[in-house]
Short mmCIF file of C-alpha atoms in Angstrom, two decimals:
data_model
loop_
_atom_site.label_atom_id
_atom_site.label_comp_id
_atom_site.label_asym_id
_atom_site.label_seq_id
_atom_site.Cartn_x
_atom_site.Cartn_y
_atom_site.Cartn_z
CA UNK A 86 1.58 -10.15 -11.64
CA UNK A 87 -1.87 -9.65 -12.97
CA UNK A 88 -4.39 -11.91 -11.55
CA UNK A 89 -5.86 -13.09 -15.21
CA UNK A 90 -3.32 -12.72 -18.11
CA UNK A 91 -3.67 -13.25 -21.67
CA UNK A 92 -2.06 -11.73 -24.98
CA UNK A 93 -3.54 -9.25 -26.52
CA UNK A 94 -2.93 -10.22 -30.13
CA UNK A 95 -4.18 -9.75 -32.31
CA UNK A 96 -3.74 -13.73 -32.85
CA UNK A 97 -4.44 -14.27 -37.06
CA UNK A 98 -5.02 -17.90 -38.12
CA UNK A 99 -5.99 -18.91 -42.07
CA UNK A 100 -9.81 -20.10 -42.24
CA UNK A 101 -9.74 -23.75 -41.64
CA UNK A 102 -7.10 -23.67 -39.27
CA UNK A 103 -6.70 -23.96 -35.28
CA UNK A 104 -6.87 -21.32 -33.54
CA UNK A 105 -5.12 -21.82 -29.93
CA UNK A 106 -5.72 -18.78 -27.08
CA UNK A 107 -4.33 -19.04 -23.96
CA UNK A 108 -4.73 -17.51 -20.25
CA UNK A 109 -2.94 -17.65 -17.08
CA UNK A 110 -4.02 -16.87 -13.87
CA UNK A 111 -2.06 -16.41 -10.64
CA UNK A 112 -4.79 -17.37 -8.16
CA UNK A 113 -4.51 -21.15 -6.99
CA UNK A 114 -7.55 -20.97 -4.70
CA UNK A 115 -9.68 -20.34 -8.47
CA UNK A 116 -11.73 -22.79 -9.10
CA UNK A 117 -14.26 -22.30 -12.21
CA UNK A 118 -12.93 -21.10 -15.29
CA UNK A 119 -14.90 -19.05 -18.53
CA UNK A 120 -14.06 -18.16 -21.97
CA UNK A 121 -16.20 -15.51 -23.30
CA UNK A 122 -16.69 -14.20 -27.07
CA UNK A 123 -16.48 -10.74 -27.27
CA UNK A 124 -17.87 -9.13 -31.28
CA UNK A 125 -16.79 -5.31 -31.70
CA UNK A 126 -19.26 -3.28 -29.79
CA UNK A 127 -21.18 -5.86 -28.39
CA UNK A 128 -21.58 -7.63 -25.12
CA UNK A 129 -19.35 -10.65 -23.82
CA UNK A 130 -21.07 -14.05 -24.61
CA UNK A 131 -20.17 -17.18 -22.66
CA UNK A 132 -19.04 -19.98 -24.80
CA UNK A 133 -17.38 -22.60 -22.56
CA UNK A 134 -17.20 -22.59 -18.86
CA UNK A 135 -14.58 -25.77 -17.23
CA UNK A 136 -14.31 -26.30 -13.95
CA UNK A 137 -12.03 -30.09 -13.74
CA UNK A 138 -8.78 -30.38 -15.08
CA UNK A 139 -8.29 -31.61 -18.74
CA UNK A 140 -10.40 -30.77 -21.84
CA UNK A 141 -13.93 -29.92 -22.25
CA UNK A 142 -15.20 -29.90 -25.73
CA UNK A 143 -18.26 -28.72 -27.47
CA UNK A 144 -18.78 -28.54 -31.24
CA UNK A 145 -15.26 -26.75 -32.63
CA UNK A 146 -14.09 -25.81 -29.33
CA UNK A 147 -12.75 -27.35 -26.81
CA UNK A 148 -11.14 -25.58 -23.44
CA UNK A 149 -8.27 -26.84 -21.51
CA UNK A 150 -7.70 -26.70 -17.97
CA UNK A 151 -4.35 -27.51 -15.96
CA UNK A 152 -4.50 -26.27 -12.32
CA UNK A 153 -1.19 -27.42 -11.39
CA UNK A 154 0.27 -24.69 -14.23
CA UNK A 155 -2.76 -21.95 -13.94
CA UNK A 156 -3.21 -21.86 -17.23
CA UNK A 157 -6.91 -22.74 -19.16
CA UNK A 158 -6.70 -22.82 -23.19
CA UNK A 159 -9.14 -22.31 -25.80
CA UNK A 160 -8.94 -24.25 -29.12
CA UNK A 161 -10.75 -23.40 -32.06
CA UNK A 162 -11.39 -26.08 -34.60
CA UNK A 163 -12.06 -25.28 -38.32
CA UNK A 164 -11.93 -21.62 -37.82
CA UNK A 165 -14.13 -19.27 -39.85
CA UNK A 166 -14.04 -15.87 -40.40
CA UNK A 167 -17.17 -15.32 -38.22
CA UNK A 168 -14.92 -16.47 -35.42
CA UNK A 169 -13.04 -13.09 -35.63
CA UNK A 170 -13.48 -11.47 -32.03
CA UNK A 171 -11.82 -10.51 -28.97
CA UNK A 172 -12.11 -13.79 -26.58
CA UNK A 173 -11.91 -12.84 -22.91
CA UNK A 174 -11.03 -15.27 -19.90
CA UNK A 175 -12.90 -15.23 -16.55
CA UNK A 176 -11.28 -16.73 -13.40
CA UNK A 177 -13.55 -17.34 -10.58
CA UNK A 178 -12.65 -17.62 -7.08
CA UNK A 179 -14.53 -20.39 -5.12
CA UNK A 180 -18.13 -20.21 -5.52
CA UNK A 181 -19.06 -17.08 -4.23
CA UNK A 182 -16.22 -14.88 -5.62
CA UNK A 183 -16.65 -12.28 -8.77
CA UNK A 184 -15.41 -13.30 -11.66
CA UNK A 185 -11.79 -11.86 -12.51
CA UNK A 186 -11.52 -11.15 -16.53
CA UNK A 187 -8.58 -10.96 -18.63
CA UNK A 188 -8.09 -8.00 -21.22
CA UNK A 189 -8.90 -10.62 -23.88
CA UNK A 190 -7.05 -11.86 -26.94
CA UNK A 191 -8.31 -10.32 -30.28
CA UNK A 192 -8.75 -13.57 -32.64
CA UNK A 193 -8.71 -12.44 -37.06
CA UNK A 194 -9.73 -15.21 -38.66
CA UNK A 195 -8.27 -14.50 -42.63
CA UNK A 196 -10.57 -16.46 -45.78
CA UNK B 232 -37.41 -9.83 -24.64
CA UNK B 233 -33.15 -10.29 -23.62
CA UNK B 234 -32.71 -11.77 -19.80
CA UNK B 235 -30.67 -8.34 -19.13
CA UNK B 236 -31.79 -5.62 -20.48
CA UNK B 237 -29.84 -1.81 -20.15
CA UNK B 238 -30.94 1.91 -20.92
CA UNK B 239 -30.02 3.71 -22.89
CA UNK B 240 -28.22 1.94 -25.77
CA UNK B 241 -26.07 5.12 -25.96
CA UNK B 242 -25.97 8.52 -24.25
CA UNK B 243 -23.59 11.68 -25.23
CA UNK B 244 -23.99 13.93 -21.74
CA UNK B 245 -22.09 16.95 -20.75
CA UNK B 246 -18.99 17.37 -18.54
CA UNK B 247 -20.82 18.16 -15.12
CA UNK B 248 -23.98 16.49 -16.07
CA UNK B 249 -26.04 13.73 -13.50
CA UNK B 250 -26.91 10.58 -15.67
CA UNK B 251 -28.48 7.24 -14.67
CA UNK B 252 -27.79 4.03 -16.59
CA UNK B 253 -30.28 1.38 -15.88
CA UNK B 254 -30.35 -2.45 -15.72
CA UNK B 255 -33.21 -5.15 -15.33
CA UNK B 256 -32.90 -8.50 -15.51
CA UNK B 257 -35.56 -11.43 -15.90
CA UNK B 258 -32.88 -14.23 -14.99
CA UNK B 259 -34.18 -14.50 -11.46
CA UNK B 260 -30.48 -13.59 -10.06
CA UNK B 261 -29.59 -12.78 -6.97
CA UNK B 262 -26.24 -11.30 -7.91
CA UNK B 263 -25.92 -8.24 -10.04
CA UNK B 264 -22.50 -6.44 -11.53
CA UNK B 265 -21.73 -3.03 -13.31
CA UNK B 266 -18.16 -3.10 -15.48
CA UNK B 267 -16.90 -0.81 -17.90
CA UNK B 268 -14.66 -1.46 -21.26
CA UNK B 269 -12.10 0.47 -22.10
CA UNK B 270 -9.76 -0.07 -25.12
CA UNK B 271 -6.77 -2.08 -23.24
CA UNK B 272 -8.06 -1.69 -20.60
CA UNK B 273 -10.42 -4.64 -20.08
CA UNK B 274 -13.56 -5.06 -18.16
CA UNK B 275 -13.22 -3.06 -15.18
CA UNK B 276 -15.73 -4.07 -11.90
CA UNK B 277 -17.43 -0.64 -10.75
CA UNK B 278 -19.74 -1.91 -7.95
CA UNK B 279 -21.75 -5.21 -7.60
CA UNK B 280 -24.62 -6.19 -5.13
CA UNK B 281 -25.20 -9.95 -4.09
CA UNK B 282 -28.76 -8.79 -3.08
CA UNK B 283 -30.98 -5.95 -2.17
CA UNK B 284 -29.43 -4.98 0.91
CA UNK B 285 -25.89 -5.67 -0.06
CA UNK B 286 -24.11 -2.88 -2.08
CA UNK B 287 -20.07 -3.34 -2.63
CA UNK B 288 -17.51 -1.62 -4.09
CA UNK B 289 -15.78 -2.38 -7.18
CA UNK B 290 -11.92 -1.03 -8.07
CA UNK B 291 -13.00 1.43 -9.95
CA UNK B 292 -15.65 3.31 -8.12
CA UNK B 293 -15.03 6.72 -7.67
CA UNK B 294 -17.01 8.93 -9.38
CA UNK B 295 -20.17 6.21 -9.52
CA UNK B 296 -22.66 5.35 -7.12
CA UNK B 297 -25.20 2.89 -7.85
CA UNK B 298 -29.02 1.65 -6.65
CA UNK B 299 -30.41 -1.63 -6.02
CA UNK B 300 -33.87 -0.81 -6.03
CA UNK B 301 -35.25 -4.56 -6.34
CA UNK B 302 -33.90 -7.97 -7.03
CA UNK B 303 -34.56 -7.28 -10.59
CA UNK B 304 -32.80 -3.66 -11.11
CA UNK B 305 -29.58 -2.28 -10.37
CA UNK B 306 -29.32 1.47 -11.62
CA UNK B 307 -25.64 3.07 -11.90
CA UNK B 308 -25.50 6.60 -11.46
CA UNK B 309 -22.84 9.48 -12.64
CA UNK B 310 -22.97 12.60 -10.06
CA UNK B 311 -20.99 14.50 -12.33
CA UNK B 312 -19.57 12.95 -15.32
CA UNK B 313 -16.71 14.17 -16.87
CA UNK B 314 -14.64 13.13 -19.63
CA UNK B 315 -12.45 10.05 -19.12
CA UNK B 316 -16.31 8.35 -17.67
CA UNK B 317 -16.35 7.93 -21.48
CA UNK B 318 -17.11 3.93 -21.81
CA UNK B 319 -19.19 1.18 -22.86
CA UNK B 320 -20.42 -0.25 -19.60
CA UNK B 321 -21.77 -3.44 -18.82
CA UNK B 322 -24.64 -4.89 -17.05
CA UNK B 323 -23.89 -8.19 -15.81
CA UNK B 324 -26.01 -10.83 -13.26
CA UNK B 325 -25.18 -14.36 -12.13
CA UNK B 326 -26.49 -16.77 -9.72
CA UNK B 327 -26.14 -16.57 -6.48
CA UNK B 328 -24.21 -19.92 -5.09
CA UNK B 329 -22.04 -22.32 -6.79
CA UNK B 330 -20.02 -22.54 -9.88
CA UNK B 331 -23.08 -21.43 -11.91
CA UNK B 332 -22.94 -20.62 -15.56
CA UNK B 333 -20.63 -17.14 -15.18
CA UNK B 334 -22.67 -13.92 -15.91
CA UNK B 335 -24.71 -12.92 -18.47
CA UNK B 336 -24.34 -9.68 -19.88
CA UNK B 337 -26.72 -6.78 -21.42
CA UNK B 338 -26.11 -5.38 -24.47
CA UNK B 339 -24.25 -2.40 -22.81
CA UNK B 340 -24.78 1.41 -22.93
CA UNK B 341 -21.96 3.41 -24.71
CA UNK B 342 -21.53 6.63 -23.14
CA UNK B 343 -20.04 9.36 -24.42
CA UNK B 344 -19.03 12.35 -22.67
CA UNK B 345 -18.46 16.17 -23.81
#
């Protein structure tokens, strides 16, 4: 089993809708959990970091965190085209472990 | 200026050829990462250095060697690239204790070689 799983996609939602990307990871001991936004080409940027069980939200997205099932989610409210990018989940093992990433889930956000 | 900052942007080298990709970061980190990105692959860890002294291996680093020359620069280093070194690789730092904020990222250097 791979330590930080998601599917690849690509994941295609209709602008306005809610996108919904998902990640499981296999190691219990994890304890601080990142969703990144990856644009073609460019560098990973860090939109939403959880670290307690249940939902975090900022603006139009909110992350999801259930320990007891390894999984963290990523919801995208009111999705807009400029959303379109490969979103990448980080796993991080107690607080001085590296950061374990996901191959990402490619997110097309259709006008 | 960005917080983590990489050179070159790009590079096309020759099979065979030495080549140095640098990072420097104005974050203040301790902690300091090189990953490359394949297609499908994902972000691979190369090596990573938690301070000056402290050099460690990634899973993927054969072929690399790397430099921690102060806290602010980390400098990854091809002996003898060859073909399937072909990547966009990443400069990465964090903090040095605690949850922190994850890492923050350069804006990569995509090398290319012939």
């Amino acid at each position: 089993q791979k330590e930080v799983e998601q599917n690849s996609g690509p994941l295609s939602v209709p602008e306005g809708a809610i996108a919904s990307l998902n990640c499981t990871y296999s190691d219990r001991g994890s304890q601080s959990f990142f969703w990144y936004r990856q644009y073609s080409g460019k560098s990973p940027e860090l939109i939403m970091s959880i670290y307690s069980n249940g939902d975090k939200e900022d603006g139009r997205f909110t992350a999801q965190l259930n320990k007891a099932s390894q999984y963290v989610s990523l919801l995208i409210r009111d999705s807009q085209p400029s959303d379109s990018a490969t979103y990448l989940c980080a796993v991080k093992r107690g607080s001085q472990g590296n950061l374990i990433f996901g191959k990402g889930t490619k997110l097309s956000v259709k006008p | 200026d960005a917080d983590v900052t990489q050179t070159p942007r790009n590079r096309i080298t020759k099979t065979g050829k030495r080549i140095m990709l640098e990072c420097s970061q104005t974050k203040g980190h301790d902690r300091m990462y090189w990953y490359r990105q394949d297609p499908g692959l994902g972000l691979r860890l190369i090596y990573y250095s938690f301070d000056v002294k402290d050099i460690n291996k990634g899973e993927i680093s054969d072929g690399y060697s790397v430099s921690r020359q102060a806290q602010a620069k980390f400098s990854l280093s091809l002996e003898s690239a060859i073909p399937n070194q072909t990547a966009l690789y990443f400069c990465a730092t964090s903090e040095q204790t605690g949850t922190g904020d994850g890492y923050t990222f350069g804006s990569g250097t995509r090398l290319t070689v012939v």
